[in-house]
Structures are given as structure tokens and as C-alpha cells.
Amino acid sequence: MSIPEDELNTVAFEVIDGIAWVKYNRPEKRNCQSPKLNRQMLRVLDELEFNDDVDVLVLTGEGDAFCAGMDLKEYFRETEVLGMGGVRKSQREAYGWWERLRWYQKPTIAMVNGWCFGGAYGPLFSCDLAFAADEAQFGLSEINWGILPGGGATKVATNLMNFRNAMYHALMGENLSGKEAAEQGLVNESVPLAQLKERVIEVAKNLQKKNPVALKATKDVVRRVSEMTFDNAMDYLIRAQEAANSFDPVGRKEGIKQFIDDKTYKPGLGAYDKSKQAS
Ligand code: COA
């Protein structure tokens, strides 16, 4: 079945120097997430995930919004009239790509260039790292229009923020600037909008130097162990390391060799030279 043009156009992407720039592309609607956008985003993620030209994926928004949450008209109003089946279908489409992104093969960065509301917290958390513009605005606006922060937004807030801040954020419907979002843990850092892309490229380039098998293993274990007891995590990390070794039996040995024998780098100060690694 062919996909209508207006659905395809909800997401834009390009790959430049190993970085996939994936953009919410509904600037006239402040990039809010409609069922069409949710379906298209999954297709784009699919296309890029095992593309050898892609080392790192950046999720950002066209125009002055990162993403104004769920589309109140197309995602809520127009699916509610379809009954339970319609509602569950559009929830699956949205939650599906957020989950896919959470466990994505490549490291991911959210580049929050502007408005970031409610339903955008799912993809925000799905990205491994997040950088915001000082000018960005973060809000759980749900309370302002009469619902609770669903779609995982409450869980994201309580995972990333402390209890008092998460509760205030959810109850008050006030926005946080990029700087405040960084202070409260929603993003790693906030910089002036004019410097945001440059900073994200710097981070992406650093990630590109690392062993890709180790990156995937590391991003997954950070997410998994946060929900485990200490002893379960200790055991799980042994298994996860051994599983990663089976995908890349040579990388870590090369990393040890370049430090101990060749003395060409120090792991405490940067990554080993991957180009010298036999595949
Ligand atoms: N759902 C549906 N439509 C939305 C939307 C959303 N979440 N966010 C923005 N839009 C639409 C507006 O209805 C408007 O459509 P129109 O041009 O057909 O009238 C268009 O996008 C531009 O929005 P506007 O409100 O005029 O832009 P703004 O720059 O003045 O304000 C926001 C930006 C983000 C502050 C404001 O659009 C807003 O509050 N959006 C809703 C945020 C929200 O609560 N999201 C839901 C969280 S789950």
C-alpha cells in the first residue's frame, strides 16, 4: 500500500558524516505528534537503524519547536471517536517508536531546539543523551488542559527528576527553560540556541570514535541496571559483557594493546584508534 505524501512529509531526515539528523517536520503545528507522524517516524527509524552510514542519530525539530506533545486534534479528538480500537491503535503507533528508539542500535541524542511538551517526554527519554537550547521550554502541560501526564510522561519525569521537582512540574503546568531543565535532570546540558548544533556535533563526533558494540551494550545496561537490585545488576553485567564480547571479540583486546603495549593512548583520556582494529 502506498503511503500518502502528507504522511511521508511529517518527518525529514538526512545523513551527514555519519550523523543521521531526524527532524519532526510539522513546524506549522509546532511538530506535535499525530498518528501520521508516529507511523512515519517508525519507518524512518527502521530505515536508519542498521544503515552502515549511520553512527549516531540526532532527533530534533524543524522550526521553533522540538515537539509540542501529542496532537490534540488528530491524536486525541479524532481517534477517540473511533472508540477503544482507534485509541489503542494510535497509542501503539506512538509508544511503539518511542520504545524502538529507547533500545536503538545506535547512540541517540535529543537536540531540543524549542517547545517540548508532555508527549514529547517519551522520545526525549528514549534518546540516550539530550541537549537543549537555553531558549527551549519544557512543560507537562496536560494539567492545563485537564488530563494527567500520560503516555509515559509522568514516568519520564519521575525517572529523571527528583520527587519534589517532578510533582511540582506535573501539578503546576509551568514551563522550565533549557537551563532549568538541565539543572533538574531532564537534559544533560543547555547552551544558547546559536551554539546548540555545534555542541551536539561535538558530542556525536566523540561517540563516533568509540567501539560501536561497546556503545550499544553500554546504553542498554545503563537503562537496565537502574531498575535492578545491586546483586542482580552485578550478575547481569557479567552476562551482558560476555554477550557483547561475542559480537566483538577483538575490540577490547586492541584497546588494551594500544594502552599497555603500544602506549599510543590512555583510556582515561580518550578512545583507542578503531581504525587499527582487525575486523
Ligand atoms: N496539538 C494540536 N495542535 C497543536 C498543538 C498540539 N499539541 N500544538 C500546536 N498546535 C497547532 C495550533 O493549534 C496551531 O494550529 P493553527 O495554525 O491551525 O491554528 C499551530 O499549531 C500553531 O500553534 P500556536 O499555538 O499558534 O503556536 P505558538 O507558537 O503561539 O504556541 C505552543 C506554541 C507550543 C505554546 C502552543 O501551540 C501550545 O500550547 N501547544 C500545545 C502544547 C500541549 O499542551 N501539548 C500537549 C501535550 S500532550
Short mmCIF file of C-alpha atoms and ligand atoms in Angstrom, two decimals:
data_model
loop_
_atom_site.label_atom_id
_atom_site.label_comp_id
_atom_site.label_asym_id
_atom_site.label_seq_id
_atom_site.Cartn_x
_atom_site.Cartn_y
_atom_site.Cartn_z
CA MET A 1 0.00 0.00 0.00
CA SER A 2 1.46 3.37 -0.95
CA ILE A 3 1.90 5.92 1.80
CA PRO A 4 0.29 9.33 1.23
CA GLU A 5 2.65 12.25 0.63
CA ASP A 6 1.34 14.23 3.62
CA GLU A 7 2.25 11.31 5.89
CA LEU A 8 5.74 10.87 4.42
CA ASN A 9 6.42 14.58 4.88
CA THR A 10 5.80 14.58 8.63
CA VAL A 11 9.43 13.54 9.21
CA ALA A 12 12.55 14.78 7.43
CA PHE A 13 15.97 13.20 7.61
CA GLU A 14 19.45 13.35 6.14
CA VAL A 15 22.74 11.63 6.92
CA ILE A 16 25.83 13.81 7.04
CA ASP A 17 29.27 12.49 8.07
CA GLY A 18 27.82 9.52 9.93
CA ILE A 19 25.20 11.55 11.82
CA ALA A 20 21.53 10.94 10.97
CA TRP A 21 19.58 14.16 11.52
CA VAL A 22 15.96 13.16 12.03
CA LYS A 23 13.52 16.05 12.24
CA TYR A 24 9.94 16.36 13.34
CA ASN A 25 8.66 18.16 10.26
CA ARG A 26 5.35 19.80 11.14
CA PRO A 27 6.65 23.23 12.14
CA GLU A 28 3.30 24.88 11.34
CA LYS A 29 1.78 22.63 14.04
CA ARG A 30 4.77 23.02 16.36
CA ASN A 31 5.78 19.45 15.49
CA CYS A 32 3.06 17.85 17.58
CA GLN A 33 2.77 14.08 17.19
CA SER A 34 -0.11 12.95 15.00
CA PRO A 35 -0.81 9.31 14.10
CA LYS A 36 0.66 10.01 10.65
CA LEU A 37 3.85 11.35 12.16
CA ASN A 38 4.10 8.44 14.57
CA ARG A 39 3.79 5.93 11.75
CA GLN A 40 6.32 7.74 9.58
CA MET A 41 8.82 8.12 12.41
CA LEU A 42 8.90 4.34 12.89
CA ARG A 43 9.58 3.87 9.16
CA VAL A 44 12.45 6.36 9.28
CA LEU A 45 13.96 4.76 12.39
CA ASP A 46 13.69 1.39 10.67
CA GLU A 47 15.47 2.63 7.59
CA LEU A 48 18.37 4.16 9.54
CA GLU A 49 18.94 1.65 12.33
CA PHE A 50 21.22 -0.80 10.54
CA ASN A 51 22.43 1.59 7.85
CA ASP A 52 26.25 1.39 7.91
CA ASP A 53 26.49 5.09 7.05
CA VAL A 54 24.89 5.99 10.39
CA ASP A 55 26.91 6.04 13.62
CA VAL A 56 24.75 8.38 15.70
CA LEU A 57 21.14 9.53 15.42
CA VAL A 58 20.01 13.03 16.41
CA LEU A 59 16.30 13.76 16.93
CA THR A 60 15.29 17.39 16.59
CA GLY A 61 12.51 19.64 15.31
CA GLU A 62 12.07 21.83 12.26
CA GLY A 63 11.26 25.46 13.06
CA ASP A 64 10.92 26.84 16.57
CA ALA A 65 9.58 23.70 18.28
CA PHE A 66 11.20 20.43 19.26
CA CYS A 67 7.78 18.83 19.70
CA ALA A 68 4.57 20.27 21.23
CA GLY A 69 3.49 16.87 22.56
CA MET A 70 0.62 14.85 21.20
CA ASP A 71 -1.63 16.32 18.53
CA LEU A 72 -4.75 17.27 20.50
CA LYS A 73 -6.88 17.12 17.38
CA GLU A 74 -5.57 14.19 15.34
CA TYR A 75 -4.20 12.02 18.16
CA PHE A 76 -6.84 12.64 20.85
CA ARG A 77 -10.08 14.04 19.44
CA GLU A 78 -10.15 12.23 16.11
CA THR A 79 -9.12 8.83 17.48
CA GLU A 80 -11.49 8.95 20.47
CA VAL A 81 -14.46 8.98 18.12
CA LEU A 82 -13.20 5.67 16.69
CA GLY A 83 -13.68 4.02 20.08
CA MET A 84 -11.31 1.80 22.03
CA GLY A 85 -9.82 0.21 18.90
CA GLY A 86 -8.88 3.57 17.42
CA VAL A 87 -7.41 4.85 20.66
CA ARG A 88 -5.31 1.74 21.28
CA LYS A 89 -4.07 1.72 17.68
CA SER A 90 -2.78 5.28 17.87
CA GLN A 91 -1.26 4.64 21.30
CA ARG A 92 0.59 1.61 19.92
CA GLU A 93 1.89 3.66 16.99
CA ALA A 94 3.27 6.36 19.28
CA TYR A 95 4.59 4.18 22.09
CA GLY A 96 5.98 1.75 19.51
CA TRP A 97 8.50 4.13 18.01
CA TRP A 98 9.46 5.54 21.42
CA GLU A 99 10.25 2.03 22.61
CA ARG A 100 12.15 1.29 19.42
CA LEU A 101 14.20 4.42 19.96
CA ARG A 102 14.83 3.56 23.61
CA TRP A 103 16.64 0.36 22.58
CA TYR A 104 18.03 1.66 19.30
CA GLN A 105 21.14 0.06 17.88
CA LYS A 106 22.99 3.39 17.53
CA PRO A 107 23.54 6.03 20.22
CA THR A 108 20.87 8.72 20.09
CA ILE A 109 20.79 12.40 21.03
CA ALA A 110 17.74 14.62 21.51
CA MET A 111 18.52 18.16 20.34
CA VAL A 112 15.77 20.20 21.97
CA ASN A 113 15.65 23.36 19.92
CA GLY A 114 12.38 24.81 21.26
CA TRP A 115 8.99 23.83 22.71
CA CYS A 116 8.96 20.40 24.39
CA PHE A 117 5.67 19.33 25.95
CA GLY A 118 4.04 16.25 27.51
CA GLY A 119 4.00 13.60 24.81
CA ALA A 120 7.47 14.72 23.72
CA TYR A 121 8.89 13.45 27.01
CA GLY A 122 8.62 9.85 25.73
CA PRO A 123 11.03 10.39 22.82
CA LEU A 124 13.11 12.76 24.95
CA PHE A 125 13.74 9.91 27.40
CA SER A 126 14.20 7.41 24.56
CA CYS A 127 17.25 9.34 23.41
CA ASP A 128 20.38 8.37 25.30
CA LEU A 129 21.59 11.94 25.66
CA ALA A 130 19.73 15.24 25.49
CA PHE A 131 20.93 18.78 24.82
CA ALA A 132 18.68 21.81 24.94
CA ALA A 133 18.73 25.40 23.85
CA ASP A 134 18.57 27.85 26.76
CA GLU A 135 15.59 29.28 24.90
CA ALA A 136 13.69 25.95 24.88
CA GLN A 137 10.62 25.50 27.06
CA PHE A 138 9.77 22.21 28.78
CA GLY A 139 6.34 21.56 30.22
CA LEU A 140 3.92 18.93 31.42
CA SER A 141 1.05 20.99 30.06
CA GLU A 142 -1.50 18.18 30.47
CA ILE A 143 -2.80 19.62 33.74
CA ASN A 144 -3.54 22.86 31.88
CA TRP A 145 -5.97 21.17 29.54
CA GLY A 146 -7.46 18.75 32.03
CA ILE A 147 -5.71 15.38 31.89
CA LEU A 148 -2.89 13.63 33.74
CA PRO A 149 0.52 13.36 32.07
CA GLY A 150 0.03 10.00 30.35
CA GLY A 151 1.91 8.35 27.53
CA GLY A 152 4.82 7.73 29.85
CA ALA A 153 5.38 11.44 30.56
CA THR A 154 4.86 11.01 34.31
CA LYS A 155 7.25 8.08 34.38
CA VAL A 156 9.86 10.04 32.45
CA ALA A 157 9.56 12.98 34.84
CA THR A 158 9.91 10.77 37.93
CA ASN A 159 12.82 8.86 36.38
CA LEU A 160 14.74 11.99 35.51
CA MET A 161 13.76 14.49 38.22
CA ASN A 162 13.64 14.27 41.98
CA PHE A 163 10.24 13.70 43.61
CA ARG A 164 9.54 17.29 44.62
CA ASN A 165 10.52 18.72 41.25
CA ALA A 166 8.55 16.08 39.33
CA MET A 167 5.45 16.68 41.45
CA TYR A 168 5.70 20.47 41.08
CA HIS A 169 6.30 20.11 37.34
CA ALA A 170 3.26 17.84 36.88
CA LEU A 171 0.86 19.78 39.12
CA MET A 172 1.66 23.36 38.22
CA GLY A 173 1.75 23.34 34.43
CA GLU A 174 4.58 25.88 34.45
CA ASN A 175 7.42 25.65 31.98
CA LEU A 176 11.13 25.20 32.56
CA SER A 177 13.78 26.88 30.43
CA GLY A 178 16.56 24.81 28.91
CA LYS A 179 18.87 25.80 31.78
CA GLU A 180 16.29 24.81 34.40
CA ALA A 181 15.64 21.54 32.57
CA ALA A 182 19.37 20.80 32.74
CA GLU A 183 19.52 21.65 36.46
CA GLN A 184 16.56 19.34 37.14
CA GLY A 185 17.92 16.45 35.07
CA LEU A 186 15.66 16.46 32.02
CA VAL A 187 18.63 17.09 29.73
CA ASN A 188 22.39 16.80 30.01
CA GLU A 189 23.18 20.39 29.17
CA SER A 190 21.71 23.60 27.88
CA VAL A 191 23.52 26.09 25.67
CA PRO A 192 22.40 29.14 23.70
CA LEU A 193 20.39 28.11 20.64
CA ALA A 194 23.06 29.53 18.34
CA GLN A 195 25.56 27.01 19.77
CA LEU A 196 23.28 24.01 20.12
CA LYS A 197 24.02 22.25 16.85
CA GLU A 198 27.75 22.77 17.20
CA ARG A 199 27.70 21.25 20.70
CA VAL A 200 25.63 18.26 19.51
CA ILE A 201 28.03 17.64 16.62
CA GLU A 202 30.93 17.73 19.08
CA VAL A 203 29.24 15.08 21.25
CA ALA A 204 28.29 12.96 18.22
CA LYS A 205 31.85 13.06 16.90
CA ASN A 206 33.13 11.87 20.25
CA LEU A 207 30.66 8.96 20.19
CA GLN A 208 31.77 8.10 16.65
CA LYS A 209 35.26 7.37 17.96
CA LYS A 210 34.03 4.67 20.33
CA ASN A 211 33.64 0.98 19.69
CA PRO A 212 30.03 0.60 18.38
CA VAL A 213 29.42 -2.77 20.05
CA ALA A 214 30.53 -1.33 23.37
CA LEU A 215 28.29 1.72 22.85
CA LYS A 216 25.17 -0.39 22.26
CA ALA A 217 25.98 -2.67 25.20
CA THR A 218 26.65 0.30 27.46
CA LYS A 219 23.50 2.26 26.62
CA ASP A 220 21.39 -0.84 27.25
CA VAL A 221 22.97 -1.73 30.57
CA VAL A 222 22.63 1.82 31.89
CA ARG A 223 18.88 1.60 31.26
CA ARG A 224 18.53 -1.96 32.59
CA VAL A 225 20.58 -1.78 35.78
CA SER A 226 18.76 1.30 37.02
CA GLU A 227 15.77 -0.99 37.70
CA MET A 228 17.74 -3.88 39.27
CA THR A 229 18.93 -4.74 42.73
CA PHE A 230 22.68 -4.38 43.17
CA ASP A 231 23.40 -8.10 43.05
CA ASN A 232 21.14 -8.69 40.06
CA ALA A 233 22.92 -5.87 38.27
CA MET A 234 26.34 -7.33 39.09
CA ASP A 235 25.31 -10.66 37.62
CA TYR A 236 23.56 -9.14 34.62
CA LEU A 237 26.62 -7.03 33.78
CA ILE A 238 28.80 -10.16 33.62
CA ARG A 239 26.36 -11.75 31.15
CA ALA A 240 25.96 -8.55 29.13
CA GLN A 241 29.73 -8.15 28.85
CA GLU A 242 30.12 -11.73 27.67
CA ALA A 243 27.33 -11.28 25.13
CA ALA A 244 28.96 -8.09 23.82
CA ASN A 245 32.30 -9.89 23.56
CA SER A 246 30.70 -12.47 21.32
CA PHE A 247 29.76 -9.71 18.84
CA ASP A 248 33.18 -8.09 19.03
CA PRO A 249 35.92 -10.46 20.17
CA VAL A 250 38.81 -8.16 19.16
CA GLY A 251 37.88 -4.58 20.11
CA ARG A 252 38.71 -4.63 23.81
CA LYS A 253 41.93 -6.59 23.18
CA GLU A 254 43.02 -3.90 20.75
CA GLY A 255 42.04 -1.29 23.34
CA ILE A 256 44.24 -2.99 25.95
CA LYS A 257 47.12 -3.47 23.48
CA GLN A 258 47.24 0.17 22.36
CA PHE A 259 47.44 1.25 26.00
CA ILE A 260 49.68 -1.41 27.60
CA ASP A 261 51.97 -2.38 24.69
CA ASP A 262 51.91 0.42 22.12
CA LYS A 263 51.37 3.23 24.64
CA THR A 264 49.60 5.26 21.96
CA TYR A 265 46.65 6.50 24.08
CA LYS A 266 45.27 6.49 27.61
CA PRO A 267 41.72 5.16 28.16
CA GLY A 268 41.26 7.72 30.93
CA LEU A 269 41.70 10.49 28.37
CA GLY A 270 40.03 9.25 25.18
CA ALA A 271 39.20 6.30 22.90
CA TYR A 272 41.63 3.88 21.25
CA ASP A 273 42.17 4.07 17.49
CA LYS A 274 39.43 1.87 15.99
CA SER A 275 40.96 2.04 12.51
CA LYS A 276 43.82 -0.20 13.67
CA GLN A 277 41.40 -2.90 14.85
CA ALA A 278 41.18 -6.06 12.76
CA SER A 279 37.55 -6.83 11.97
N1 COA B 1 -1.94 19.64 19.18
C1 COA B 1 -2.61 20.11 18.12
N2 COA B 1 -2.30 21.27 17.51
C2 COA B 1 -1.27 21.96 18.01
C3 COA B 1 -0.53 21.53 19.10
C4 COA B 1 -0.89 20.30 19.70
N3 COA B 1 -0.23 19.77 20.73
N4 COA B 1 0.44 22.42 19.36
C5 COA B 1 0.30 23.40 18.44
N5 COA B 1 -0.73 23.12 17.62
C6 COA B 1 -1.22 23.89 16.47
C7 COA B 1 -2.09 25.07 16.89
O1 COA B 1 -3.42 24.65 17.10
C8 COA B 1 -1.92 25.97 15.69
O2 COA B 1 -2.74 25.50 14.66
P1 COA B 1 -3.48 26.52 13.63
O3 COA B 1 -2.37 27.27 12.95
O4 COA B 1 -4.22 25.61 12.72
O5 COA B 1 -4.32 27.40 14.50
C9 COA B 1 -0.47 25.76 15.30
O6 COA B 1 -0.10 24.50 15.81
C10 COA B 1 0.48 26.79 15.85
O7 COA B 1 0.31 26.82 17.24
P2 COA B 1 0.22 28.18 18.07
O8 COA B 1 -0.42 27.86 19.37
O9 COA B 1 -0.40 29.25 17.27
O10 COA B 1 1.79 28.49 18.22
P3 COA B 1 2.56 29.35 19.34
O11 COA B 1 3.96 29.42 18.86
O12 COA B 1 1.83 30.62 19.61
O13 COA B 1 2.49 28.48 20.69
C11 COA B 1 2.73 26.42 21.92
C12 COA B 1 3.24 27.31 20.77
C13 COA B 1 3.53 25.13 21.83
C14 COA B 1 2.98 27.12 23.28
C15 COA B 1 1.21 26.17 21.76
O14 COA B 1 0.96 25.76 20.43
C16 COA B 1 0.68 25.10 22.68
O15 COA B 1 0.40 25.37 23.83
N6 COA B 1 0.54 23.85 22.19
C17 COA B 1 0.00 22.76 22.96
C18 COA B 1 1.06 22.17 23.89
C19 COA B 1 0.49 20.98 24.62
O16 COA B 1 -0.19 21.12 25.61
N7 COA B 1 0.75 19.80 24.10
C20 COA B 1 0.12 18.57 24.54
C21 COA B 1 0.97 17.83 25.45
S1 COA B 1 0.45 16.11 25.50
#
